[in-house]
Short mmCIF file of C-alpha atoms in Angstrom, two decimals:
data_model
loop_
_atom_site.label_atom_id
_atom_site.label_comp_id
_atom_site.label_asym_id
_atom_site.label_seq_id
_atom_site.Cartn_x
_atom_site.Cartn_y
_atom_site.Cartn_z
CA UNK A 633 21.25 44.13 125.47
CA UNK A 634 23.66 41.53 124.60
CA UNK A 635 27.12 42.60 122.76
CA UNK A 636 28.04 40.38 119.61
CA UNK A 637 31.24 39.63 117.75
CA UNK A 638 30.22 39.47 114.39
CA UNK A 639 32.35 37.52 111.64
CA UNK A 640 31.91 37.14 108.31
CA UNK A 641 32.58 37.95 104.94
CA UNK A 642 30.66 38.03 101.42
CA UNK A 643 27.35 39.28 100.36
CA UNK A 644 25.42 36.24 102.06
CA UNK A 645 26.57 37.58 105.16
CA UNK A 646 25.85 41.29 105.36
CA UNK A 647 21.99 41.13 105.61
CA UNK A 648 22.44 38.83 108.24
CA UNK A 649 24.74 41.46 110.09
CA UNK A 650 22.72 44.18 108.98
CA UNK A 651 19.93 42.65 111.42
CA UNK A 652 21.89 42.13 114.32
CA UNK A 653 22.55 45.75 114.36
CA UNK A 654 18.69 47.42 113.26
CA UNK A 655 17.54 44.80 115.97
CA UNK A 656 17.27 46.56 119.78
CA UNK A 657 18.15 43.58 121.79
CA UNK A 658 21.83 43.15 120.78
CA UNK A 659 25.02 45.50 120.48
CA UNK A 660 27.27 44.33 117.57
CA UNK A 661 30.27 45.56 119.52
CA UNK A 662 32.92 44.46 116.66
CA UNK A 663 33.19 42.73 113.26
CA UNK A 664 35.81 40.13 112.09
CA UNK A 665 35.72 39.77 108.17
CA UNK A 666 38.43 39.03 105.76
CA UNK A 667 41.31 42.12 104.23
CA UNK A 668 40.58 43.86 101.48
CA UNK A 669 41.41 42.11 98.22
CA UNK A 670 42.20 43.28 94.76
CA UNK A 671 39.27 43.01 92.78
CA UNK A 672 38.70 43.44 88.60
CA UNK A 673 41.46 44.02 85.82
CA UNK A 674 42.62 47.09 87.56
CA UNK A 675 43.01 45.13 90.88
CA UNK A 676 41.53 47.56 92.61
CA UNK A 677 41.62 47.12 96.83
CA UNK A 678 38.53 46.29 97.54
CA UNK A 679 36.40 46.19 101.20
CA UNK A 680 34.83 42.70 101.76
CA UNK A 681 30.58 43.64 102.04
CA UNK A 682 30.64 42.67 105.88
CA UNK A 683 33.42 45.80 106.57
CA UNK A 684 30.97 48.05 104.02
CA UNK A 685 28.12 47.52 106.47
CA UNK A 686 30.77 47.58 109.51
CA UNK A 687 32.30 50.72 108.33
CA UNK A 688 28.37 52.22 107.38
CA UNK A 689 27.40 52.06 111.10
CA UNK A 690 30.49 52.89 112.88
CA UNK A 691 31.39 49.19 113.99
CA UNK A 692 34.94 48.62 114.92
CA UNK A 693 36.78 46.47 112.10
CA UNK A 694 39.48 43.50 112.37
CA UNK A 695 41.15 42.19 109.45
CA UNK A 696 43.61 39.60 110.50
CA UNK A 697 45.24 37.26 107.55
CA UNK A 698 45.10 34.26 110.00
CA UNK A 699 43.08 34.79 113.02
CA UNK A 700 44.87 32.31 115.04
CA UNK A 701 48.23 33.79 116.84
CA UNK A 702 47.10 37.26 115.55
CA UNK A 703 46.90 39.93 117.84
CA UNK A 704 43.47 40.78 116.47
CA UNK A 705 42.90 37.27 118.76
CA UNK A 706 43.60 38.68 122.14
CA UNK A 707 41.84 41.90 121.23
CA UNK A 708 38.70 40.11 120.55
CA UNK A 709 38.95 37.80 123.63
CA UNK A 710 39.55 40.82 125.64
CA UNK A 711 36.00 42.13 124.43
CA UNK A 712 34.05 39.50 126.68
CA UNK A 713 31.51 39.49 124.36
CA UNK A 714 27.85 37.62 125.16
CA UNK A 715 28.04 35.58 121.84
CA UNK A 716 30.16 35.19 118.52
CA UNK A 717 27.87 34.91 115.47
CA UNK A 718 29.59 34.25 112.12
CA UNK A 719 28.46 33.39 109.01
CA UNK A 720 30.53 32.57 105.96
CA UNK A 721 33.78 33.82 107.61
CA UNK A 722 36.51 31.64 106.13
CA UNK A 723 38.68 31.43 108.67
CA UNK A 724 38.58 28.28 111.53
CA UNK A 725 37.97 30.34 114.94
CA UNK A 726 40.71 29.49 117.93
CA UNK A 727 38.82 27.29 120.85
CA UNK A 728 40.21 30.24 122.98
CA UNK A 729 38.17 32.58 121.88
CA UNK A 730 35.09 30.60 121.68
CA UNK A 731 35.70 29.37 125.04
CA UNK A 732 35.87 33.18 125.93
CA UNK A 733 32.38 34.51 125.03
CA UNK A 734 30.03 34.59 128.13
CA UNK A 735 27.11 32.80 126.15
CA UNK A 736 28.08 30.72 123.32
CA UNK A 737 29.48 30.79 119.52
CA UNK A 738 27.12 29.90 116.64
CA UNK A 739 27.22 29.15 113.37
CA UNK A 740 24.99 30.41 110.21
CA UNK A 741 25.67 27.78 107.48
CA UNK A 742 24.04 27.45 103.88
CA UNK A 743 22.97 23.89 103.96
CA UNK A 744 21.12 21.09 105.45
CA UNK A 745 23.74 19.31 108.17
CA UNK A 746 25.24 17.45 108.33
CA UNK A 747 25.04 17.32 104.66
CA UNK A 748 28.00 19.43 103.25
CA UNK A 749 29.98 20.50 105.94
CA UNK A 750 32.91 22.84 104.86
CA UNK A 751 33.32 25.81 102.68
CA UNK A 752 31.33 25.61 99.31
CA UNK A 753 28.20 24.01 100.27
CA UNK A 754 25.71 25.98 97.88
CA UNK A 755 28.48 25.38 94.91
CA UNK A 756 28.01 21.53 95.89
CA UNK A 757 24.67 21.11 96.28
CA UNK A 758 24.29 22.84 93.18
CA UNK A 759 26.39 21.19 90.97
CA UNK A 760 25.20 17.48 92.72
CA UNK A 761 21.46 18.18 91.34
CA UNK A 762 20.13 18.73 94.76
CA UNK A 763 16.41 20.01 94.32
CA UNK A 764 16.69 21.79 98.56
CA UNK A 765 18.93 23.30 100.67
CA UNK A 766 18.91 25.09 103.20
CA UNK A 767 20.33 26.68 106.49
CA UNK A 768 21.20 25.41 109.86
CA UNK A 769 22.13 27.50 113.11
CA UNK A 770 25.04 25.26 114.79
CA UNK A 771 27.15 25.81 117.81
CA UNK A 772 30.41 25.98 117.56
CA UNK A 773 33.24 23.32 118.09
CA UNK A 774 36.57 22.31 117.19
CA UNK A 775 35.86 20.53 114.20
CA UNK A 776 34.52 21.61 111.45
CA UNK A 777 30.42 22.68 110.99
CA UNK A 778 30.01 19.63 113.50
CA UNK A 779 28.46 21.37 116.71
CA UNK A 780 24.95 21.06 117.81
CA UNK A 781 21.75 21.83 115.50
CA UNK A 782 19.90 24.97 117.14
CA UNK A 783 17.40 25.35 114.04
CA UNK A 784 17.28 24.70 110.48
CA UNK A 785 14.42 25.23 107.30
CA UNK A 786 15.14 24.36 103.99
CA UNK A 787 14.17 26.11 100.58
CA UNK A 788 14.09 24.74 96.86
CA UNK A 789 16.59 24.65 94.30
CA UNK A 790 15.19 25.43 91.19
CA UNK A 791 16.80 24.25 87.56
CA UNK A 792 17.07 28.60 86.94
CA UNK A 793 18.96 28.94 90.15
CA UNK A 794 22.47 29.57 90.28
CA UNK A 795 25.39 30.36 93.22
CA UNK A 796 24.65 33.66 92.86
CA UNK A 797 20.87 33.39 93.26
CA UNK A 798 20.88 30.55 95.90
CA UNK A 799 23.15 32.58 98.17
CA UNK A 800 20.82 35.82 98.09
CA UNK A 801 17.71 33.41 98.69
CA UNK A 802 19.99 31.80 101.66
CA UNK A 803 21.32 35.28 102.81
CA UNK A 804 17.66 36.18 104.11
CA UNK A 805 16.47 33.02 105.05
CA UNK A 806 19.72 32.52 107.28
CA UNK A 807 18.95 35.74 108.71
CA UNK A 808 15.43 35.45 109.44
CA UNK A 809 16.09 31.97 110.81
CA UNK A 810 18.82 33.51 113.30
CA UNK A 811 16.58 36.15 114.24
CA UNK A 812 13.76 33.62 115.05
CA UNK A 813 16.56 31.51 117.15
CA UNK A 814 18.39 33.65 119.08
CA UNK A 815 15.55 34.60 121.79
CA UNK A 816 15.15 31.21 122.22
CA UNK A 817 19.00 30.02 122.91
CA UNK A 818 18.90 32.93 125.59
CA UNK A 819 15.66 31.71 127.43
CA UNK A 820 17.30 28.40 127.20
CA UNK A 821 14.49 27.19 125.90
CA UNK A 822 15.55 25.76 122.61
CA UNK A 823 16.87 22.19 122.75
CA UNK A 824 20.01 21.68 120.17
CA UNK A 825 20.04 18.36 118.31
CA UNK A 826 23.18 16.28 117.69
CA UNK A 827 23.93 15.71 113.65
CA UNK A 828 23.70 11.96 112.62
CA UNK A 829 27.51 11.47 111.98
CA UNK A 830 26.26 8.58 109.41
CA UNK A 831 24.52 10.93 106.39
CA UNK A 832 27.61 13.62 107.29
CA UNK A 833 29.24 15.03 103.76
CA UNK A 834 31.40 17.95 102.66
CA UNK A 835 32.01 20.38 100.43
CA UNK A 836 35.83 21.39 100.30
CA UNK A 837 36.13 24.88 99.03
CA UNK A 838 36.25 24.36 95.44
CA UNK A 839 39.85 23.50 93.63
CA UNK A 840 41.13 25.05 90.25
CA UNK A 841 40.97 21.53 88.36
CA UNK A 842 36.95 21.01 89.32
CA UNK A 843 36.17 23.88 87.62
CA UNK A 844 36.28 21.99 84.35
CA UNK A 845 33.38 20.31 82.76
CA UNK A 846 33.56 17.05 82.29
CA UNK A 847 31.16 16.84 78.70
CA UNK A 848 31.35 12.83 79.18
CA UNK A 849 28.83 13.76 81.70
CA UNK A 850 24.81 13.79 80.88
CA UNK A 851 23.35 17.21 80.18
CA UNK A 852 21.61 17.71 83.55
CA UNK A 853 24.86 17.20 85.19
CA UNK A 854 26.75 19.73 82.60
CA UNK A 855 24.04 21.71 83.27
CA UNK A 856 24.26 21.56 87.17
CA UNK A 857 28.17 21.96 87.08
CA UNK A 858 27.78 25.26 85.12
CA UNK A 859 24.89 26.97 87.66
CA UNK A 860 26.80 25.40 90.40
CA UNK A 861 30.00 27.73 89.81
CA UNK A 862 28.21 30.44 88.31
CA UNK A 863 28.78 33.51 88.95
CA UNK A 864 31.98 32.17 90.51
CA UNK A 865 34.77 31.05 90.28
CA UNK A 866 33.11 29.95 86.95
CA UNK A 867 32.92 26.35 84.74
CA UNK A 868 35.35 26.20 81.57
CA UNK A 869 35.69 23.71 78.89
CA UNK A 870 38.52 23.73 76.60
CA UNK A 871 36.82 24.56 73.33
CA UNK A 872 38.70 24.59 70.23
CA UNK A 873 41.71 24.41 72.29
CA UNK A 874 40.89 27.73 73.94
CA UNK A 875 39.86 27.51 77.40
CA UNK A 876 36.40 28.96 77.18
CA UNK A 877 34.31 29.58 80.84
CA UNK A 878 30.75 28.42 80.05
CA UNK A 879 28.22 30.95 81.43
CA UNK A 880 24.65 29.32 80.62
CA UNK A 881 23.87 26.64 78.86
CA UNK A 882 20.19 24.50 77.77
CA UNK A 883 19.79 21.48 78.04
CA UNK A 884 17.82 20.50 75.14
CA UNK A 885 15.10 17.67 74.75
CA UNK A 886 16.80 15.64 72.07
CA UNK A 887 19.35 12.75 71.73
CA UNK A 888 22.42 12.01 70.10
CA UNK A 889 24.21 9.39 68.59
CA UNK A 890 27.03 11.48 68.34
CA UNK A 891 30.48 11.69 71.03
CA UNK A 892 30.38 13.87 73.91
CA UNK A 893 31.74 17.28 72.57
CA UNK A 894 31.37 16.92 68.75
CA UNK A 895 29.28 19.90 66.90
CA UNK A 896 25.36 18.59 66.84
CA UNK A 897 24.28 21.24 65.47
CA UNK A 898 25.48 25.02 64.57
CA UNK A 899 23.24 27.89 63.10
CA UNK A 900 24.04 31.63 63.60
CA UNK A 901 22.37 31.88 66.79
CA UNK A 902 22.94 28.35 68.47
CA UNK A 903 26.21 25.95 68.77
CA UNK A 904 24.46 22.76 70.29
CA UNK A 905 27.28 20.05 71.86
CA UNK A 906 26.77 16.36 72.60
CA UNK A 907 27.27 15.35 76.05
CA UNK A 908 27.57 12.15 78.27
CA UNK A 909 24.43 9.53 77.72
CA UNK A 910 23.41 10.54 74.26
CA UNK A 911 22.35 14.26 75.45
CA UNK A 912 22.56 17.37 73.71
CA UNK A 913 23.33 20.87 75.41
CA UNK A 914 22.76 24.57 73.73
CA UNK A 915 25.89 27.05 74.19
CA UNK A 916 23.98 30.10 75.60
CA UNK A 917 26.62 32.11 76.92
CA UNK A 918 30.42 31.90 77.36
CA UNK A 919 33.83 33.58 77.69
CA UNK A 920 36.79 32.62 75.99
CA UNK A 921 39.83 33.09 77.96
CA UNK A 922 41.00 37.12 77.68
CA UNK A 923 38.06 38.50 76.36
CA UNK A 924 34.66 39.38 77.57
CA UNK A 925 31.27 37.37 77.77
CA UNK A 926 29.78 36.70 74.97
CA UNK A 927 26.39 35.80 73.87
CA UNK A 928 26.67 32.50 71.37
CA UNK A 929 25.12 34.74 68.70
CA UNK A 930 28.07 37.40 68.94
CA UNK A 931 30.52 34.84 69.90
CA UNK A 932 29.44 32.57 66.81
CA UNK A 933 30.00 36.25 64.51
CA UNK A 934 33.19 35.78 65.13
CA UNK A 935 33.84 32.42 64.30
CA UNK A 936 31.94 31.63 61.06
CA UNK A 937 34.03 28.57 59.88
CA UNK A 938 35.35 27.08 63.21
CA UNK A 939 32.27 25.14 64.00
CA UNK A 940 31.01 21.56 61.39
CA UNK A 941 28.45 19.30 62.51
CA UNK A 942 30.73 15.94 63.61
CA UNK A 943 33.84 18.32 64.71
CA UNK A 944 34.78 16.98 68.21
CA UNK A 945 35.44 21.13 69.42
CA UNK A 946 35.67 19.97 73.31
CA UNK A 947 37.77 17.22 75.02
CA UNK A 948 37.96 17.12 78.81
CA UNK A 949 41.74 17.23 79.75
CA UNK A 950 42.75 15.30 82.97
CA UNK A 951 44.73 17.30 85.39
#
């Protein structure tokens, strides 16, 4: 039976732990995941979902704020564990304790390396209208999501798919996939592929300022941006002046000669917006800033007057 350090730390990753530890050929001897933050209006302290699971079978728990220098470090390297599996940490792991496991240190990430390396891939492959994604098993190395390919598949990205939805899809495929390739990276006899440093891109976690729509840009791409930060950390516009987070949106099969964010049409149901390249989206569902979500119907209750056909109602802001 081979002992694992297991690290990671949002709902993608617990299924994948979750099978490490059901599965008889491996010991998941201790699990690294992020401290409990305060979650909700009432900030409550919440346990990440990796330290639920941890915590559900027993598993020894480490928490450090910064893994390197911590003395969570030298614990773990004292474990001599076979093999360090993370997936979705957020933390960069010390070379020391990589260098310390007897086997190696891999990698489940939620793309298709080398194409967005770094720590918001599904956000950017959502929001860049990528129709696949996928996962790939890595080594790893010093720099960033660079080691060796052990495996990868890929799975669609369809126009109904959001973060949210794309990470559960991921979350099983990632662990299946890991499942499938661990055997074979202890026979030896899986052969890990180099990535072709020429098609490499990333996918910085995502910043407060690109959470903004830009409605210059063509519906699709409105579109994409909102299901690409859906359900977090969520796409705003500033409409009427009130920074409003857009929740769904339509993109609607019509075109307009009017600007990007003027009123195309408003009924008591529907507030439809111009966009970049003559395009028209449908408000679906939104959130203006200190209140709740809204549909457009209840939203638009609320707001009988605001809205005339020609109004310009949102303007993107440069930060």
């Amino acid at each position: 039976m081979k002992s694992i350090i297991f690290m990671g730390t949002p709902e993608f990753s617990a299924p994948i732990l979750t099978s490490l530890i059901d599965a008889e050929e491996y010991n998941v001897i201790a699990v690294v995941t992020q401290p409990d933050r305060k979650v909700g209006r009432k900030h409550i302290l919440t346990p990440s979902p990796v330290k639920k699971v941890a915590i559900q079978y027993d598993i020894p728990v480490y928490q450090p704020e910064k893994l390197g220098g911590s003395e969570e470090l030298e614990q773990l390297i004292d474990l001599h564990a076979d093999l360090i599996v993370t997936a979705a940490f957020g933390q960069f792991l010390p070379m020391k304790l990589i260098d310390s496991v007897k086997i190696a240190a891999i990698n489940v990430h939620a793309s298709l390396l080398p194409k967005y390396r770094g720590g918001a891939p599904v956000h950017y492959a959502i929001m860049h209208g990528e129709e696949e994604t996928g996962v790939t098993i890595i080594y790893m190395v010093k720099k960033m999501d660079a080691g060796k390919m052990l495996a990868q598949e890929s799975i669609d990205i369809t126009k109904r798919d959001d973060v949210g939805t794309m990470f559960d899809k991921l979350s099983l495929l990632g662990r299946d996939l890991l499942l499938k390739t661990l055997p074979a990276l202890l026979d030896g006899s899986i052969e890990a592929k180099d990535q072709d440093e020429n098609k490499v891109t990333f996918s910085p976690n995502i910043k407060p300022e690109e959470e903004q729509v830009d409605i210059n840009l063509k519906a699709s791409l409105v579109d994409d941006k909102v299901r690409g930060l859906r359900p977090f950390p969520g796409a705003f516009v500033y409409l009427n002046g009130v920074r409003t987070k857009l929740w769904k949106v339509e993109v609607l099969e019509q075109k307009t000669n009017l600007e990007p964010g003027q009123v195309v049409k408003k009924t008591k149901h529907s507030l439809d917006i111009a966009t970049g390249e003559n395009g028209v989206i449908s408000i679906e569902e939104l959130q203006p800033a200190g209140k709740p979500k809204l549909t457009i119907t209840d939203y638009l209750n609320g707001s009988e007057n605001a809205f005339i056909e020609g109004d310009q109602v949102i303007k993107y802001e440069e930060y």
